Amino acid sequence: MSSHLSPSSDGSCTRLAPFGWDEQLARDFHSLHAPGTVPARVIAEHRDRYVVRAAAGERAAVLAGRLRHHASRREDLPATGDWVAVDEGAGTAAIHAVLPRRSIFRRKAAGETTEAQVLAANVDVALIAAALPGDVNARRIERYLALAWESGAVPVIVLTKADLVDDVDAAVRGVRAVAPGVDVAPVSAITGAGVDALARWLLPGRTAVLLGSSGAGKSTLTNLLAGDDALRTGTVRADGKGRHTTTHRQLVQLRSGALLIDTPGMRELQLWSADAGLESAFADVEALAARCRYGDCAHQAESGCAVRAAAQSGALDPARLESWRRLRRELAWLEIRQDQAAAADERARVKTLHRAHRAHTRRKYG
Ligand SMILES: Nc1nc2c(ncn2[C@@H]2O[C@H](COP(=O)(O)OP(=O)(O)O)[C@@H](O)[C@H]2O)c(=O)[nH]1
Ligand SMILES: [Mg+2]
Ligand SMILES: [Zn+2]
């Protein structure tokens, strides 16, 4: 790439603007003081290989050694949607740094580890997809909402395959009851019904992420909004090569000018840090809790508990109350494990330090 395409020049700004680049990002990039690099956005992530979009076009990318060795936490490594600094030139790019994130969508990594996994970065809108026939699960939606609110993105619930159910309105009402203050949009990718209503969230230069179970219709919807077969979907392909499911997170440009990150379905969706997210997702329950007689009410057996009173009168669905309790317990338990993991990290760091010191001493005096 020629040197006149410095990131502050009009060339880079106008060519990256369709991917969400703006003045604040340009300032952040300059503060990195990384000579010989240009800004790029991560548009796909496959284990340790990436595809990035720089002003000059798409390039395959890998982590620069320094970034790989110095990132102490997995969540500090680039994820789809991140803005990164890559070296100039053609061929496979090395990613040297990740720019500060405006929002970060993360869950606890699956399995025994106490680590966060970043699902998407720099997302403005989280579209939580659930297929109307059989996939609408209030408890799972609450969980997605807690993570979405925590991420800093605005959640919207997209109920897909509306063509396959008779009473769409009843389903929408049911979902609204567990999603206070959140828009619920029923759509069909087959008839196109409701798809135009998504336009108000899919604005030029803005980034949305589509989350939800495998088979919910996320890739089909993405293709419809992108206007071509940008992604492979679960339908059998015309060439007879069989069904495709999304295997990695990928950012595509929509006809509206918005960016959309499609994701594979996730079997587990465990919370990471989500205190504020949980408060937003359960704003109705939190409002009740604020009216309990005692400030430290555990909503168990205390007198004057507004939460239990609402559950008893039917004003609050007892299943929703139980869900709130369960998610709060999950967070409390996770916090203990996070503290233990942090303490173990610190012990490992001190041990390494001592080992290095002993080796140094032996070399010098031994
Ligand atoms: N009837 C109907 N089928 C749909 C709709 N959207 C997607 N599908 C089908 O649902 C299946 C899964 O779709 P896909 O987009 O791969 O789901 P993903 O796993 O969420 O990406 C495919 O067979 C699609 O053709 C819809 O709006 N209506
Ligand atoms: Mg898919
Ligand atoms: Zn109470």
CSV table of N, CA, C and O and ligand atoms in Angstrom, one decimal, residues 160-164 187-191 212-221 232-236 243-246 262-263 265, ligand 1:
chain,number,residue,atom,x,y,z
A,160,THR,N,-38.2,-15.3,14.0
A,160,THR,CA,-38.1,-15.7,12.6
A,160,THR,C,-39.1,-16.8,12.3
A,160,THR,O,-39.8,-17.3,13.1
A,161,LYS,N,-39.2,-17.0,11.0
A,161,LYS,CA,-40.1,-18.0,10.4
A,161,LYS,C,-41.6,-17.8,10.7
A,161,LYS,O,-42.3,-18.7,11.0
A,162,ALA,N,-41.9,-16.5,10.7
A,162,ALA,CA,-43.3,-16.1,11.0
A,162,ALA,C,-44.3,-16.8,10.1
A,162,ALA,O,-45.5,-16.9,10.4
A,163,ASP,N,-43.8,-17.2,8.9
A,163,ASP,CA,-44.7,-17.8,7.9
A,163,ASP,C,-45.2,-19.2,8.4
A,163,ASP,O,-46.1,-19.8,7.9
A,164,LEU,N,-44.5,-19.7,9.4
A,164,LEU,CA,-44.8,-21.1,9.8
A,164,LEU,C,-45.8,-21.2,11.0
A,164,LEU,O,-46.1,-22.3,11.5
A,187,VAL,N,-40.5,-11.7,11.8
A,187,VAL,CA,-40.1,-11.7,10.4
A,187,VAL,C,-40.2,-13.0,9.7
A,187,VAL,O,-40.2,-14.1,10.4
A,188,SER,N,-40.3,-13.0,8.4
A,188,SER,CA,-40.2,-14.2,7.6
A,188,SER,C,-39.3,-14.0,6.5
A,188,SER,O,-39.5,-13.0,5.7
A,189,ALA,N,-38.3,-14.8,6.3
A,189,ALA,CA,-37.3,-14.6,5.2
A,189,ALA,C,-38.0,-15.2,4.0
A,189,ALA,O,-37.5,-14.9,2.9
A,190,ILE,N,-39.0,-16.0,4.1
A,190,ILE,CA,-39.7,-16.6,2.9
A,190,ILE,C,-40.6,-15.6,2.3
A,190,ILE,O,-40.5,-15.4,1.1
A,191,THR,N,-41.5,-15.0,3.1
A,191,THR,CA,-42.5,-14.0,2.5
A,191,THR,C,-41.9,-12.6,2.5
A,191,THR,O,-42.5,-11.7,1.9
A,212,GLY,N,-28.4,-16.5,18.4
A,212,GLY,CA,-29.5,-17.4,18.5
A,212,GLY,C,-29.1,-18.8,18.2
A,212,GLY,O,-28.0,-19.1,17.7
A,213,SER,N,-30.1,-19.8,18.4
A,213,SER,CA,-29.8,-21.2,18.2
A,213,SER,C,-29.5,-21.5,16.7
A,213,SER,O,-29.9,-20.7,15.8
A,214,SER,N,-28.8,-22.6,16.5
A,214,SER,CA,-28.5,-23.1,15.2
A,214,SER,C,-29.9,-23.4,14.5
A,214,SER,O,-30.7,-24.0,15.2
A,215,GLY,N,-30.1,-23.0,13.3
A,215,GLY,CA,-31.3,-23.3,12.6
A,215,GLY,C,-32.4,-22.3,12.8
A,215,GLY,O,-33.5,-22.4,12.2
A,216,ALA,N,-32.1,-21.2,13.5
A,216,ALA,CA,-33.1,-20.2,13.7
A,216,ALA,C,-33.4,-19.4,12.5
A,216,ALA,O,-34.4,-18.6,12.4
A,217,GLY,N,-32.5,-19.5,11.5
A,217,GLY,CA,-32.7,-18.7,10.3
A,217,GLY,C,-31.8,-17.5,10.2
A,217,GLY,O,-32.1,-16.6,9.4
A,218,LYS,N,-30.7,-17.4,11.0
A,218,LYS,CA,-29.9,-16.3,11.0
A,218,LYS,C,-29.1,-16.0,9.7
A,218,LYS,O,-29.1,-14.9,9.1
A,219,SER,N,-28.6,-17.1,9.1
A,219,SER,CA,-27.8,-16.9,7.8
A,219,SER,C,-28.8,-16.6,6.7
A,219,SER,O,-28.4,-15.8,5.8
A,220,THR,N,-29.9,-17.2,6.7
A,220,THR,CA,-30.9,-16.9,5.7
A,220,THR,C,-31.3,-15.4,5.7
A,220,THR,O,-31.4,-14.8,4.7
A,221,LEU,N,-31.6,-14.9,6.9
A,221,LEU,CA,-31.9,-13.5,7.1
A,221,LEU,C,-30.8,-12.6,6.6
A,221,LEU,O,-31.0,-11.6,6.0
A,232,ARG,N,-23.3,-19.1,3.5
A,232,ARG,CA,-24.0,-20.4,3.3
A,232,ARG,C,-25.0,-20.6,4.4
A,232,ARG,O,-24.8,-20.2,5.5
A,233,THR,N,-26.1,-21.2,4.0
A,233,THR,CA,-27.2,-21.5,5.0
A,233,THR,C,-27.5,-23.0,5.1
A,233,THR,O,-26.9,-23.8,4.4
A,234,GLY,N,-28.5,-23.3,5.9
A,234,GLY,CA,-28.8,-24.7,6.2
A,234,GLY,C,-29.6,-25.3,5.1
A,234,GLY,O,-29.9,-26.5,5.1
A,235,THR,N,-29.9,-24.6,4.0
A,235,THR,CA,-30.7,-25.2,2.9
A,235,THR,C,-29.8,-26.1,2.1
A,235,THR,O,-28.6,-25.8,2.0
A,236,VAL,N,-30.4,-27.0,1.4
A,236,VAL,CA,-29.6,-27.9,0.5
A,236,VAL,C,-29.2,-27.0,-0.7
A,236,VAL,O,-30.0,-26.4,-1.3
A,243,ARG,N,-26.0,-29.7,3.1
A,243,ARG,CA,-26.4,-28.6,3.9
A,243,ARG,C,-25.2,-27.9,4.5
A,243,ARG,O,-24.2,-28.5,4.8
A,244,HIS,N,-25.3,-26.6,4.8
A,244,HIS,CA,-24.2,-25.8,5.4
A,244,HIS,C,-24.7,-25.2,6.6
A,244,HIS,O,-25.8,-24.6,6.7
A,245,THR,N,-23.9,-25.3,7.7
A,245,THR,CA,-24.2,-24.5,8.8
A,245,THR,C,-23.1,-23.5,9.1
A,245,THR,O,-21.9,-23.8,8.7
A,246,THR,N,-23.4,-22.4,9.7
A,246,THR,CA,-22.3,-21.4,9.9
A,246,THR,C,-21.4,-22.0,10.9
A,246,THR,O,-21.8,-22.5,12.0
A,262,ASP,N,-22.9,-12.5,11.5
A,262,ASP,CA,-23.6,-13.7,11.7
A,262,ASP,C,-22.8,-14.6,12.6
A,262,ASP,O,-21.5,-14.6,12.5
A,263,THR,N,-23.4,-15.4,13.4
A,263,THR,CA,-22.7,-16.3,14.3
A,263,THR,C,-23.2,-17.7,14.2
A,263,THR,O,-24.4,-17.9,13.9
A,265,GLY,N,-24.7,-21.2,15.9
A,265,GLY,CA,-25.5,-21.4,17.1
A,265,GLY,C,-24.6,-21.8,18.3
A,265,GLY,O,-23.5,-22.4,18.1
B,1,LIG,N1,-40.3,-21.4,6.6
B,1,LIG,C1,-39.2,-20.6,6.8
B,1,LIG,N2,-38.0,-21.3,6.8
B,1,LIG,C2,-36.8,-20.5,7.1
B,1,LIG,C3,-36.9,-19.1,7.3
B,1,LIG,N3,-35.7,-18.7,7.5
B,1,LIG,C4,-34.9,-19.7,7.4
B,1,LIG,N4,-35.6,-20.9,7.1
B,1,LIG,C5,-35.0,-22.2,7.0
B,1,LIG,O1,-34.5,-22.6,8.2
B,1,LIG,C6,-33.3,-23.4,8.0
B,1,LIG,C7,-32.1,-22.9,8.8
B,1,LIG,O2,-31.7,-21.7,8.3
B,1,LIG,P1,-30.3,-21.0,8.6
B,1,LIG,O3,-30.4,-19.6,8.0
B,1,LIG,O4,-29.2,-21.9,8.1
B,1,LIG,O5,-30.2,-20.9,10.2
B,1,LIG,P2,-29.0,-20.5,11.1
B,1,LIG,O6,-28.4,-21.8,11.6
B,1,LIG,O7,-29.7,-19.7,12.2
B,1,LIG,O8,-28.1,-19.7,10.3
B,1,LIG,C8,-33.1,-23.5,6.5
B,1,LIG,O9,-33.6,-24.7,6.0
B,1,LIG,C9,-33.8,-22.3,6.0
B,1,LIG,O10,-34.3,-22.4,4.7
B,1,LIG,C10,-38.2,-18.5,7.2
B,1,LIG,O11,-38.4,-17.3,7.4
B,1,LIG,N5,-39.3,-19.3,7.0
